[in-house]
Coordinates of C-alpha atoms in Angstrom, one line a residue:
M1 CA -3.6 -40.0 42.5
N2 CA -3.1 -42.5 40.9
A3 CA -3.5 -42.0 37.1
H4 CA -5.6 -45.1 36.4
D5 CA -8.5 -44.0 38.7
R6 CA -10.5 -41.3 36.9
H7 CA -14.1 -41.4 36.8
P8 CA -15.7 -39.6 34.3
M9 CA -19.3 -37.6 35.9
T10 CA -22.3 -39.1 35.3
V11 CA -24.5 -37.5 32.5
P12 CA -28.0 -39.0 32.8
S13 CA -28.0 -40.2 28.8
E14 CA -31.4 -38.0 27.9
K15 CA -29.1 -34.9 28.8
R16 CA -25.2 -36.7 27.6
T17 CA -26.6 -36.4 23.7
A18 CA -28.1 -32.9 24.0
I19 CA -25.4 -31.6 26.0
S20 CA -22.9 -32.7 23.7
S21 CA -24.8 -31.8 20.5
L22 CA -24.8 -28.7 22.4
W23 CA -21.0 -28.3 23.2
L24 CA -20.4 -29.7 19.5
W25 CA -21.6 -26.7 17.4
L26 CA -21.5 -24.5 20.2
G27 CA -17.7 -24.8 21.8
G28 CA -16.5 -24.5 17.8
A29 CA -17.4 -22.0 17.0
L30 CA -15.8 -20.3 20.0
L31 CA -13.0 -22.4 18.8
V32 CA -13.1 -20.7 15.2
L33 CA -13.6 -17.0 17.2
G34 CA -10.1 -18.0 19.7
I35 CA -8.4 -18.2 16.3
F36 CA -9.6 -15.1 14.8
F37 CA -8.6 -13.1 17.7
R38 CA -5.5 -14.8 17.5
V39 CA -5.0 -13.7 13.9
Y40 CA -6.9 -10.0 13.9
N41 CA -5.3 -7.1 13.4
L42 CA -1.9 -9.0 13.8
D43 CA 0.5 -6.0 12.9
Y44 CA -1.3 -3.5 14.2
K45 CA -0.2 -3.5 17.4
V46 CA 2.8 -1.8 18.7
F47 CA 5.6 -3.9 17.6
W48 CA 7.5 -3.1 21.3
I49 CA 10.9 -3.0 23.0
D50 CA 10.5 -6.5 24.4
E51 CA 9.6 -7.7 20.4
A52 CA 12.5 -5.1 18.9
N53 CA 14.9 -7.4 21.4
T54 CA 14.0 -10.2 20.3
V55 CA 14.2 -9.6 16.6
L56 CA 17.6 -7.9 17.3
R57 CA 19.1 -11.4 19.6
S58 CA 17.4 -13.8 16.0
L59 CA 19.1 -11.9 14.2
G60 CA 22.7 -12.0 15.6
Y61 CA 23.1 -8.6 17.0
V62 CA 23.4 -6.9 20.6
S63 CA 22.8 -3.9 21.2
Q64 CA 26.1 -3.1 21.8
D65 CA 26.4 -3.3 17.7
V66 CA 23.4 -0.2 17.8
T67 CA 25.5 1.5 20.2
D68 CA 29.4 1.4 18.5
T69 CA 28.1 1.3 14.9
L70 CA 25.5 4.6 15.3
L71 CA 25.3 5.9 19.2
T72 CA 28.5 7.2 18.9
G73 CA 27.7 11.0 18.4
E74 CA 27.4 11.4 15.4
L75 CA 24.1 12.1 13.2
F76 CA 22.8 8.5 11.6
Q77 CA 18.8 8.3 10.4
A78 CA 16.0 6.0 11.5
E79 CA 16.4 3.7 8.3
D80 CA 20.1 2.9 9.9
L81 CA 18.2 1.5 13.3
Q82 CA 15.7 -0.4 11.1
A83 CA 18.9 -2.5 9.4
F84 CA 19.4 -4.1 13.0
Q85 CA 15.9 -4.9 12.5
Q86 CA 15.7 -6.9 9.1
P87 CA 18.3 -10.2 8.2
S88 CA 21.4 -9.7 7.2
P89 CA 24.0 -12.2 4.8
D90 CA 26.7 -10.9 7.3
R91 CA 25.0 -11.9 10.6
G92 CA 24.9 -16.1 9.7
W93 CA 23.5 -18.2 12.5
D94 CA 26.9 -18.5 14.6
D95 CA 26.4 -15.1 15.8
T96 CA 22.6 -16.1 16.2
M97 CA 23.2 -17.9 18.7
T98 CA 26.6 -15.4 20.2
A99 CA 23.9 -13.3 20.9
L100 CA 21.8 -15.7 22.5
R101 CA 24.2 -16.6 25.0
S102 CA 24.7 -12.8 26.2
S103 CA 21.7 -13.0 27.7
A104 CA 21.7 -16.3 29.4
E105 CA 18.6 -15.6 31.4
H106 CA 16.9 -16.4 28.0
T107 CA 16.8 -20.3 26.4
P108 CA 16.8 -20.2 22.9
L109 CA 14.6 -21.8 21.2
Y110 CA 11.7 -19.7 19.8
F111 CA 14.7 -16.8 18.9
L112 CA 16.2 -19.7 16.5
L113 CA 12.4 -20.9 15.5
S114 CA 11.6 -16.9 15.0
R115 CA 14.6 -16.5 12.8
L116 CA 14.0 -19.9 11.1
W117 CA 10.4 -18.8 10.1
V118 CA 11.0 -15.4 9.4
Q119 CA 14.9 -16.9 6.4
T120 CA 12.3 -18.3 5.1
V121 CA 8.6 -16.4 4.3
G122 CA 10.4 -13.1 4.8
S123 CA 10.5 -10.1 7.5
S124 CA 7.8 -8.0 8.9
I125 CA 5.6 -7.4 12.6
A126 CA 3.4 -9.8 11.2
T127 CA 5.9 -12.9 9.8
W128 CA 8.3 -12.2 13.6
R129 CA 4.6 -12.9 15.4
M130 CA 3.5 -15.7 13.3
P131 CA 5.5 -18.3 15.4
A132 CA 4.0 -17.2 18.6
V133 CA 0.1 -17.8 17.2
F134 CA 1.6 -20.9 15.9
F135 CA 2.2 -22.0 19.0
S136 CA -0.6 -20.7 20.7
L137 CA -2.7 -22.8 18.1
L138 CA -1.4 -25.7 19.0
L139 CA -2.1 -25.1 22.5
L140 CA -5.8 -25.8 22.5
P141 CA -5.5 -28.9 21.6
A142 CA -2.7 -29.9 24.1
V143 CA -5.4 -28.2 25.8
F144 CA -7.9 -30.7 25.4
W145 CA -5.3 -34.1 25.5
W146 CA -4.5 -32.5 29.2
G147 CA -8.3 -32.4 30.2
W148 CA -8.8 -35.6 28.8
E149 CA -5.9 -37.1 31.0
L150 CA -6.7 -35.1 34.2
F151 CA -10.3 -35.9 33.9
G152 CA -11.5 -38.3 31.7
S153 CA -14.3 -35.7 29.9
K154 CA -15.0 -34.6 26.5
L155 CA -16.7 -32.2 27.8
S156 CA -14.6 -31.1 30.5
A157 CA -11.4 -30.9 28.0
G158 CA -13.6 -28.9 25.5
L159 CA -15.1 -26.2 28.2
A160 CA -11.6 -25.7 29.4
T161 CA -10.2 -25.7 25.9
V162 CA -13.1 -23.1 24.8
L163 CA -11.7 -20.9 28.4
V164 CA -7.7 -20.8 26.8
A165 CA -8.4 -20.2 23.1
L166 CA -10.9 -17.8 24.1
S167 CA -8.5 -16.3 26.9
P168 CA -7.4 -12.9 26.8
L169 CA -3.7 -12.9 28.6
H170 CA -3.7 -16.6 26.3
V171 CA -5.0 -13.6 23.0
L172 CA -2.3 -11.4 24.1
Y173 CA 0.5 -13.1 23.9
A174 CA -0.4 -15.0 21.4
Q175 CA 0.0 -11.5 19.2
E176 CA 3.5 -10.7 20.7
A177 CA 7.1 -12.0 19.3
R178 CA 8.1 -13.0 23.2
P179 CA 8.2 -17.0 24.3
Y180 CA 5.7 -16.8 26.4
S181 CA 2.7 -18.7 24.2
L182 CA 5.6 -21.1 24.0
L183 CA 5.6 -21.9 27.9
A184 CA 2.4 -22.4 28.0
L185 CA 1.7 -24.9 24.5
M186 CA 5.0 -27.1 26.8
T187 CA 3.4 -26.8 30.6
A188 CA 0.1 -28.3 28.8
L189 CA 1.2 -30.9 26.6
S190 CA 4.3 -32.1 29.1
S191 CA 1.7 -32.4 31.6
A192 CA -0.5 -34.0 29.3
T193 CA 2.7 -36.3 28.2
L194 CA 3.7 -37.3 31.7
L195 CA -0.1 -38.5 32.9
W196 CA -0.7 -40.5 29.1
T197 CA 2.9 -41.7 30.5
L198 CA 1.8 -43.2 33.5
R199 CA -1.5 -44.4 32.6
S200 CA 0.8 -47.1 30.7
P201 CA 4.4 -46.5 31.4
T202 CA 6.6 -47.9 28.9
W203 CA 10.2 -46.9 28.2
N204 CA 8.8 -45.4 24.6
R205 CA 6.5 -43.3 26.8
W206 CA 8.8 -42.1 29.2
L207 CA 11.7 -41.2 26.9
L208 CA 9.2 -38.8 24.3
Y209 CA 8.3 -37.0 28.1
G210 CA 11.5 -36.5 29.1
F211 CA 11.8 -35.4 25.1
T212 CA 8.9 -32.6 26.4
I213 CA 10.8 -31.4 29.5
V214 CA 14.2 -30.7 27.7
V215 CA 11.4 -28.7 25.0
G216 CA 10.4 -26.7 27.4
L217 CA 13.5 -26.0 29.1
Y218 CA 14.9 -24.8 26.3
S219 CA 11.9 -22.5 25.8
Q220 CA 11.7 -20.4 28.6
L221 CA 13.9 -20.7 32.0
L222 CA 10.8 -20.9 34.0
F223 CA 10.0 -24.3 32.9
T224 CA 12.0 -25.5 35.6
L225 CA 8.7 -24.9 38.1
V226 CA 6.6 -27.0 36.1
A227 CA 9.2 -29.6 35.7
I228 CA 9.9 -28.9 39.6
A229 CA 6.1 -29.3 39.7
H230 CA 6.2 -33.2 37.7
A231 CA 9.4 -34.1 39.9
L232 CA 7.1 -33.7 43.7
Y233 CA 4.1 -34.8 41.8
I234 CA 5.4 -38.4 40.7
L235 CA 7.5 -38.2 43.5
A236 CA 3.9 -38.0 46.1
S237 CA 2.1 -40.5 43.5
E238 CA 4.8 -43.8 43.4
L239 CA 5.3 -42.8 46.8
T240 CA 1.9 -42.1 48.7
I241 CA 0.0 -45.7 46.0
Y242 CA 2.9 -48.2 46.8
K243 CA 5.2 -46.8 49.8
R244 CA 8.4 -48.3 48.2
F245 CA 11.0 -47.4 45.3
T246 CA 8.7 -48.6 41.8
P247 CA 10.6 -48.6 38.6
N248 CA 8.3 -45.8 37.1
L249 CA 10.3 -43.9 39.9
L250 CA 13.4 -45.3 38.4
R251 CA 12.0 -45.0 35.1
Y252 CA 11.4 -41.4 36.0
L253 CA 15.1 -40.8 37.4
I254 CA 17.1 -41.9 34.7
V255 CA 14.7 -39.6 31.8
S256 CA 15.2 -36.4 34.2
L257 CA 19.5 -37.4 34.7
G258 CA 19.2 -37.2 30.5
C259 CA 16.7 -34.3 30.6
I260 CA 19.6 -32.3 33.0
V261 CA 22.5 -34.0 30.6
A262 CA 20.9 -32.4 27.9
F263 CA 20.9 -29.1 28.7
S264 CA 23.2 -28.5 30.8
P265 CA 25.0 -26.7 28.0
W266 CA 22.9 -23.9 29.2
L267 CA 22.7 -24.8 32.9
V268 CA 27.3 -24.0 32.2
L269 CA 25.9 -20.4 30.4
L270 CA 23.5 -19.5 32.9
V271 CA 25.8 -20.1 36.3
N272 CA 28.4 -18.7 34.4
N273 CA 26.7 -15.3 33.2
L274 CA 24.8 -15.0 37.2
A275 CA 26.0 -12.0 37.5
E276 CA 25.1 -10.8 34.5
V277 CA 22.0 -12.4 34.6
Q278 CA 21.3 -11.6 38.3
R279 CA 21.9 -7.4 36.8
K280 CA 19.6 -7.6 34.2
T281 CA 16.5 -10.0 36.3
A282 CA 17.1 -7.2 39.7
S283 CA 14.8 -5.0 38.7
L284 CA 11.7 -7.2 39.0
G285 CA 13.3 -7.0 42.5
D286 CA 13.0 -3.2 43.3
D287 CA 9.2 -2.6 43.7
R288 CA 8.5 -3.1 47.9
Y289 CA 4.9 -3.7 48.8
S290 CA 2.7 -4.8 52.3
I291 CA 1.4 -7.8 52.5
G292 CA -2.3 -6.0 51.6
G293 CA -1.0 -3.8 48.7
L294 CA 0.6 -7.3 46.8
I295 CA -2.9 -9.1 47.9
D296 CA -4.2 -6.0 45.5
R297 CA -2.3 -6.4 43.1
W298 CA -3.4 -10.1 43.4
F299 CA -6.6 -8.9 42.4
R300 CA -5.4 -8.0 39.7
V301 CA -3.4 -10.5 38.2
L302 CA -6.4 -12.8 38.8
N303 CA -8.9 -10.8 36.6
Q304 CA -6.0 -10.3 33.8
M305 CA -5.7 -14.2 33.4
L306 CA -9.5 -15.0 33.3
I307 CA -11.0 -12.0 31.2
D308 CA -9.2 -9.0 31.1
R309 CA -11.9 -6.8 32.0
E310 CA -11.9 -4.3 34.8
L311 CA -13.8 -4.7 37.8
A312 CA -12.4 -2.1 40.4
G313 CA -13.8 -4.0 43.6
W314 CA -16.1 -6.4 42.1
N315 CA -12.6 -7.9 41.1
F316 CA -12.7 -10.5 44.4
L317 CA -15.9 -12.2 42.6
L318 CA -13.6 -13.5 40.9
L319 CA -12.0 -14.6 44.0
L320 CA -14.3 -16.2 44.7
L321 CA -15.6 -18.4 41.6
A322 CA -11.9 -19.8 41.8
I323 CA -12.3 -20.6 45.1
A324 CA -15.5 -22.5 44.3
A325 CA -14.0 -24.1 41.0
L326 CA -10.9 -25.3 43.4
V327 CA -13.3 -26.0 46.3
Y328 CA -15.2 -28.6 43.6
L329 CA -12.0 -29.4 42.3
W330 CA -10.6 -31.0 45.5
R331 CA -13.7 -32.9 47.2
Q332 CA -14.8 -34.4 43.3
A333 CA -12.4 -34.4 40.8
P334 CA -10.4 -37.4 40.4
R335 CA -6.6 -37.2 43.1
H336 CA -4.1 -37.5 40.1
A337 CA -6.2 -34.5 38.6
T338 CA -6.5 -32.5 41.7
W339 CA -2.3 -33.0 42.4
M340 CA -1.0 -32.3 39.5
L341 CA -3.1 -29.0 39.0
L342 CA -2.4 -27.3 42.6
L343 CA 1.2 -28.6 41.7
V344 CA 1.5 -27.0 38.0
G345 CA -0.6 -24.1 39.5
G346 CA 0.7 -23.6 42.6
V347 CA 4.2 -24.3 42.5
P348 CA 5.7 -21.4 39.8
F349 CA 2.7 -18.9 41.4
L350 CA 4.6 -19.7 44.8
A351 CA 8.3 -19.5 43.9
L352 CA 7.5 -16.1 43.1
A353 CA 4.9 -14.6 45.2
L354 CA 7.1 -16.1 48.3
P355 CA 10.1 -13.6 47.6
D356 CA 8.0 -11.1 46.8
L357 CA 6.2 -11.2 50.6
V358 CA 10.0 -12.0 52.0
L359 CA 12.2 -10.0 49.5
G360 CA 10.1 -7.6 48.1
G361 CA 9.4 -6.9 44.0
E362 CA 7.1 -7.9 41.5
R363 CA 7.9 -11.3 40.5
S364 CA 4.3 -12.7 41.2
L365 CA 2.5 -9.4 39.6
R366 CA 4.1 -9.9 35.5
V367 CA 1.4 -12.2 34.3
R368 CA 3.3 -13.8 31.8
Y369 CA 5.3 -15.6 34.2
L370 CA 2.8 -17.8 35.5
F371 CA 1.2 -19.6 32.5
P372 CA 1.4 -21.6 34.6
T373 CA -0.9 -21.2 36.7
V374 CA -3.4 -19.5 34.9
L375 CA -3.5 -23.0 32.8
A376 CA -4.4 -24.9 35.9
L377 CA -6.7 -22.5 36.7
Q378 CA -9.0 -22.8 33.4
L379 CA -8.9 -26.1 33.8
T380 CA -10.1 -25.9 37.2
L381 CA -13.1 -24.2 36.2
G382 CA -13.7 -26.7 33.3
Y383 CA -14.0 -29.0 35.3
W384 CA -15.9 -27.4 37.7
F385 CA -18.1 -25.9 34.7
A386 CA -18.9 -29.3 32.6
A387 CA -19.4 -31.4 36.4
T388 CA -22.3 -29.1 38.0
I389 CA -23.9 -27.7 34.2
P390 CA -25.4 -31.9 34.1
T391 CA -27.1 -32.3 37.2
K392 CA -28.8 -30.9 40.0
R393 CA -25.6 -29.6 42.4
I394 CA -26.2 -26.4 41.2
P395 CA -29.0 -24.9 40.1
Q396 CA -28.3 -25.3 36.5
S397 CA -29.8 -21.5 35.6
I398 CA -27.4 -19.8 38.0
V399 CA -24.5 -22.0 36.7
Q400 CA -25.1 -21.6 32.8
T401 CA -25.4 -18.2 33.4
I402 CA -22.4 -18.0 35.0
L403 CA -20.4 -19.8 32.3
I404 CA -22.4 -17.4 29.6
L405 CA -21.3 -14.3 31.4
F406 CA -17.6 -15.4 31.2
I407 CA -17.4 -16.9 28.5
G408 CA -19.1 -13.2 27.2
L409 CA -16.7 -10.7 29.3
Q410 CA -14.0 -12.9 27.4
I411 CA -15.6 -11.9 23.8
L412 CA -15.6 -8.8 25.2
S413 CA -12.5 -8.0 26.6
N414 CA -11.2 -9.6 22.7
T415 CA -12.9 -7.4 21.3
V416 CA -11.9 -3.9 22.9
N417 CA -8.1 -5.2 22.8
A418 CA -8.5 -6.4 19.1
Q419 CA -8.4 -2.5 18.7
R420 CA -6.3 -1.5 21.4
L421 CA -3.1 -0.2 20.0
V422 CA -1.2 -0.5 23.2
W423 CA -2.1 -2.4 25.7
W424 CA -1.3 -3.4 29.6
N425 CA 1.4 -6.0 28.2
K426 CA 3.1 -3.5 25.9
S427 CA 4.2 -1.5 29.2
R428 CA 2.1 0.9 28.2
P429 CA 4.6 4.4 29.5
A430 CA 7.1 3.6 27.4
S431 CA 4.8 2.4 23.8
T432 CA 1.9 4.9 24.0
Y433 CA 4.1 7.6 22.5
F434 CA 5.6 5.7 19.6
E435 CA 2.1 6.7 17.5
P436 CA 1.5 10.8 18.9
V437 CA 5.3 11.5 18.1
S438 CA 5.9 10.0 15.6
A439 CA 3.2 11.8 14.0
L440 CA 4.0 14.7 14.6
V441 CA 8.0 14.1 13.5
N442 CA 7.0 12.4 10.6
T443 CA 5.4 15.3 9.4
L444 CA 8.2 18.0 9.0
P445 CA 10.6 18.5 6.8
N446 CA 13.8 18.6 8.4
P447 CA 13.7 17.9 12.4
L448 CA 16.5 16.5 13.9
I449 CA 15.9 14.6 17.1
L450 CA 18.2 13.7 20.2
T451 CA 18.3 11.5 22.3
E452 CA 19.7 9.1 25.3
S453 CA 17.1 6.1 24.8
K454 CA 17.4 3.0 25.4
V455 CA 19.0 0.8 21.5
S456 CA 15.7 -1.2 23.1
D457 CA 13.4 2.2 22.7
L458 CA 15.4 3.5 19.7
L459 CA 14.8 0.1 17.5
A460 CA 10.8 0.1 19.3
L461 CA 10.2 4.0 18.2
S462 CA 12.0 3.5 14.3
Y463 CA 9.0 1.2 13.6
W464 CA 7.2 4.4 13.5
L465 CA 9.4 7.4 12.3
R466 CA 9.7 8.0 8.5
P467 CA 12.9 6.8 7.3
D468 CA 14.7 9.8 6.1
I469 CA 14.1 11.2 9.8
T470 CA 17.8 12.2 11.3
L471 CA 18.7 11.4 15.3
Q472 CA 21.6 11.7 17.3
A473 CA 23.0 10.3 20.4
I474 CA 23.9 12.1 23.5
P475 CA 27.2 10.0 25.0
D476 CA 28.1 12.6 26.5
V477 CA 25.9 16.5 27.2
V478 CA 29.3 18.1 27.7
T479 CA 31.1 17.8 24.5
L480 CA 27.6 17.6 22.5
E481 CA 28.0 19.5 19.5
I482 CA 24.6 20.1 18.2
P483 CA 24.6 20.4 14.0
Q484 CA 23.3 23.3 11.7
G485 CA 20.3 23.1 9.3
Y486 CA 17.8 21.6 11.1
D487 CA 14.9 22.4 12.9
P488 CA 13.2 21.7 14.6
I489 CA 15.7 20.2 17.0
Y490 CA 14.6 18.1 19.5
L491 CA 15.5 16.0 22.8
H492 CA 14.0 12.6 23.6
N493 CA 14.5 11.2 26.9
G494 CA 16.6 13.2 28.1
T495 CA 17.8 12.6 31.6
P496 CA 17.4 15.2 34.6
E497 CA 21.4 16.0 33.9
T498 CA 21.2 16.1 30.6
E499 CA 18.0 18.7 31.3
A500 CA 19.7 20.7 33.2
T501 CA 23.3 21.2 31.0
L502 CA 21.3 22.3 28.5
Q503 CA 18.9 24.3 30.3
Q504 CA 22.2 26.1 31.8
Q505 CA 23.3 27.1 28.5
G506 CA 20.4 29.4 27.9
I507 CA 18.8 26.2 26.1
R508 CA 14.7 26.0 26.9
L509 CA 13.1 23.1 26.8
T510 CA 8.9 22.9 25.8
P511 CA 7.3 19.7 26.6
I512 CA 6.1 17.8 23.7
Y513 CA 5.1 15.0 24.6
P514 CA 3.1 14.7 26.9
V515 CA 2.1 18.1 28.3
N516 CA 1.4 17.1 31.5
D517 CA 3.1 17.8 35.2
S518 CA 2.8 14.4 37.1
V519 CA 4.3 12.5 34.0
D520 CA 7.7 13.5 32.6
P521 CA 7.9 14.2 28.8
W522 CA 9.6 11.6 26.3
L523 CA 10.1 14.9 24.1
W524 CA 11.3 18.5 24.3
Q525 CA 11.3 20.7 21.5
L526 CA 14.3 23.1 22.4
E527 CA 14.5 26.6 21.5
F528 CA 18.0 28.5 21.4
P529 CA 18.9 32.1 22.6
L530 CA 18.9 34.2 20.0

């Protein structure tokens, strides 16, 4: 597992030139296409509830601010909701830090950088999403560097970079104002820095590695699992080779202690707010699946990781592809590359999957939590494709066909996804109704929307509503006084208790969207007794 034990793949000289020339031009074109997909229709996709929460916290607000100001039972308008989605001179950086500390499960770096960016260039859906695009673009050279440090092969590193550039998963989260593209970037950057440091260990390199760990920790709490994978890699590497405590281990321990000290303010905050964090993340453990059910859903997660095209029962082909690449990695790759990819990919997955198996839940089904696993798998595939194309181990036509099909499916997925207003990463049940409901309401001269929806839902919906649309929250349906002069009057996201109370008052509720007995409506129209 020594970082010095690279053995670049042997390629005949006459083939090497042809391969390099082909992949230089083709790889460059595919990288440009991947960049295009990241910026195309950037402001078209639904700005959904998680992104609205990003804006809310970045600007120094919390949900309670909206509740106390607007959701009191008094009338308000959609533009009043949008006031909480725009920068205000009354909200400074101290307000942003206060808002971020109230949600300790989300470390603050992405939100602070987003506020800095928006204050510089202006606030719009596109500008709020630009930091995620930027981090996803930086991910490409970081993956290439990581691949080079792993395999010592430009072809392997370049192919892995192309697979990441065209990955529908990376493209989807590059266009979402959330910190997951930053998590991916710091995973690749810190891992490459670690290998670079071990290859020629100096204090300057160790300090730079420590800096990437601190930045990663402040980017996403899930990065802790990457840091654990690195620790296991270093311990196993040094102790297996030298069988004693080495200067590298000492430097690593000193740097790690410094990282813990640097991250300790947020650790203390996290511990002090542990009960609240557990409450906010409790939904991850709500659902319980059988082992067979989890395995079936992991097939879908693997599909989302690689091509994001539904293959139904043929998803097992992706598993066979992943297994083939992992077997080749284990048998042919340098030991340091094999163990780093297995640890960086395996530790995060197992840390989420084992609680799902034992306690129930869907932690490992949230593919956005698995970006380290995704990157490790994509690097493994890049190595396998690159290692087998110029050799006779497997007929070239078979491997080239697999690679072309794989890249073709990625391009197809990105092309289709780019035209979709809502896709699975936006929580379709919670976001699909924005467009049809707003299209109906916005055409009416004087509607009223009674709502029991959460703050984040209302903020996301406000991007679609006409600014003068009137709304009224329902703090208590028993004491609710519905004002006169509005027609029609709708109920938005009402609870069963509210529906029953209104019906007891003789008010008829007609489902408007969706009109489907198997789905709870998001919008009802109220018809009052004569």
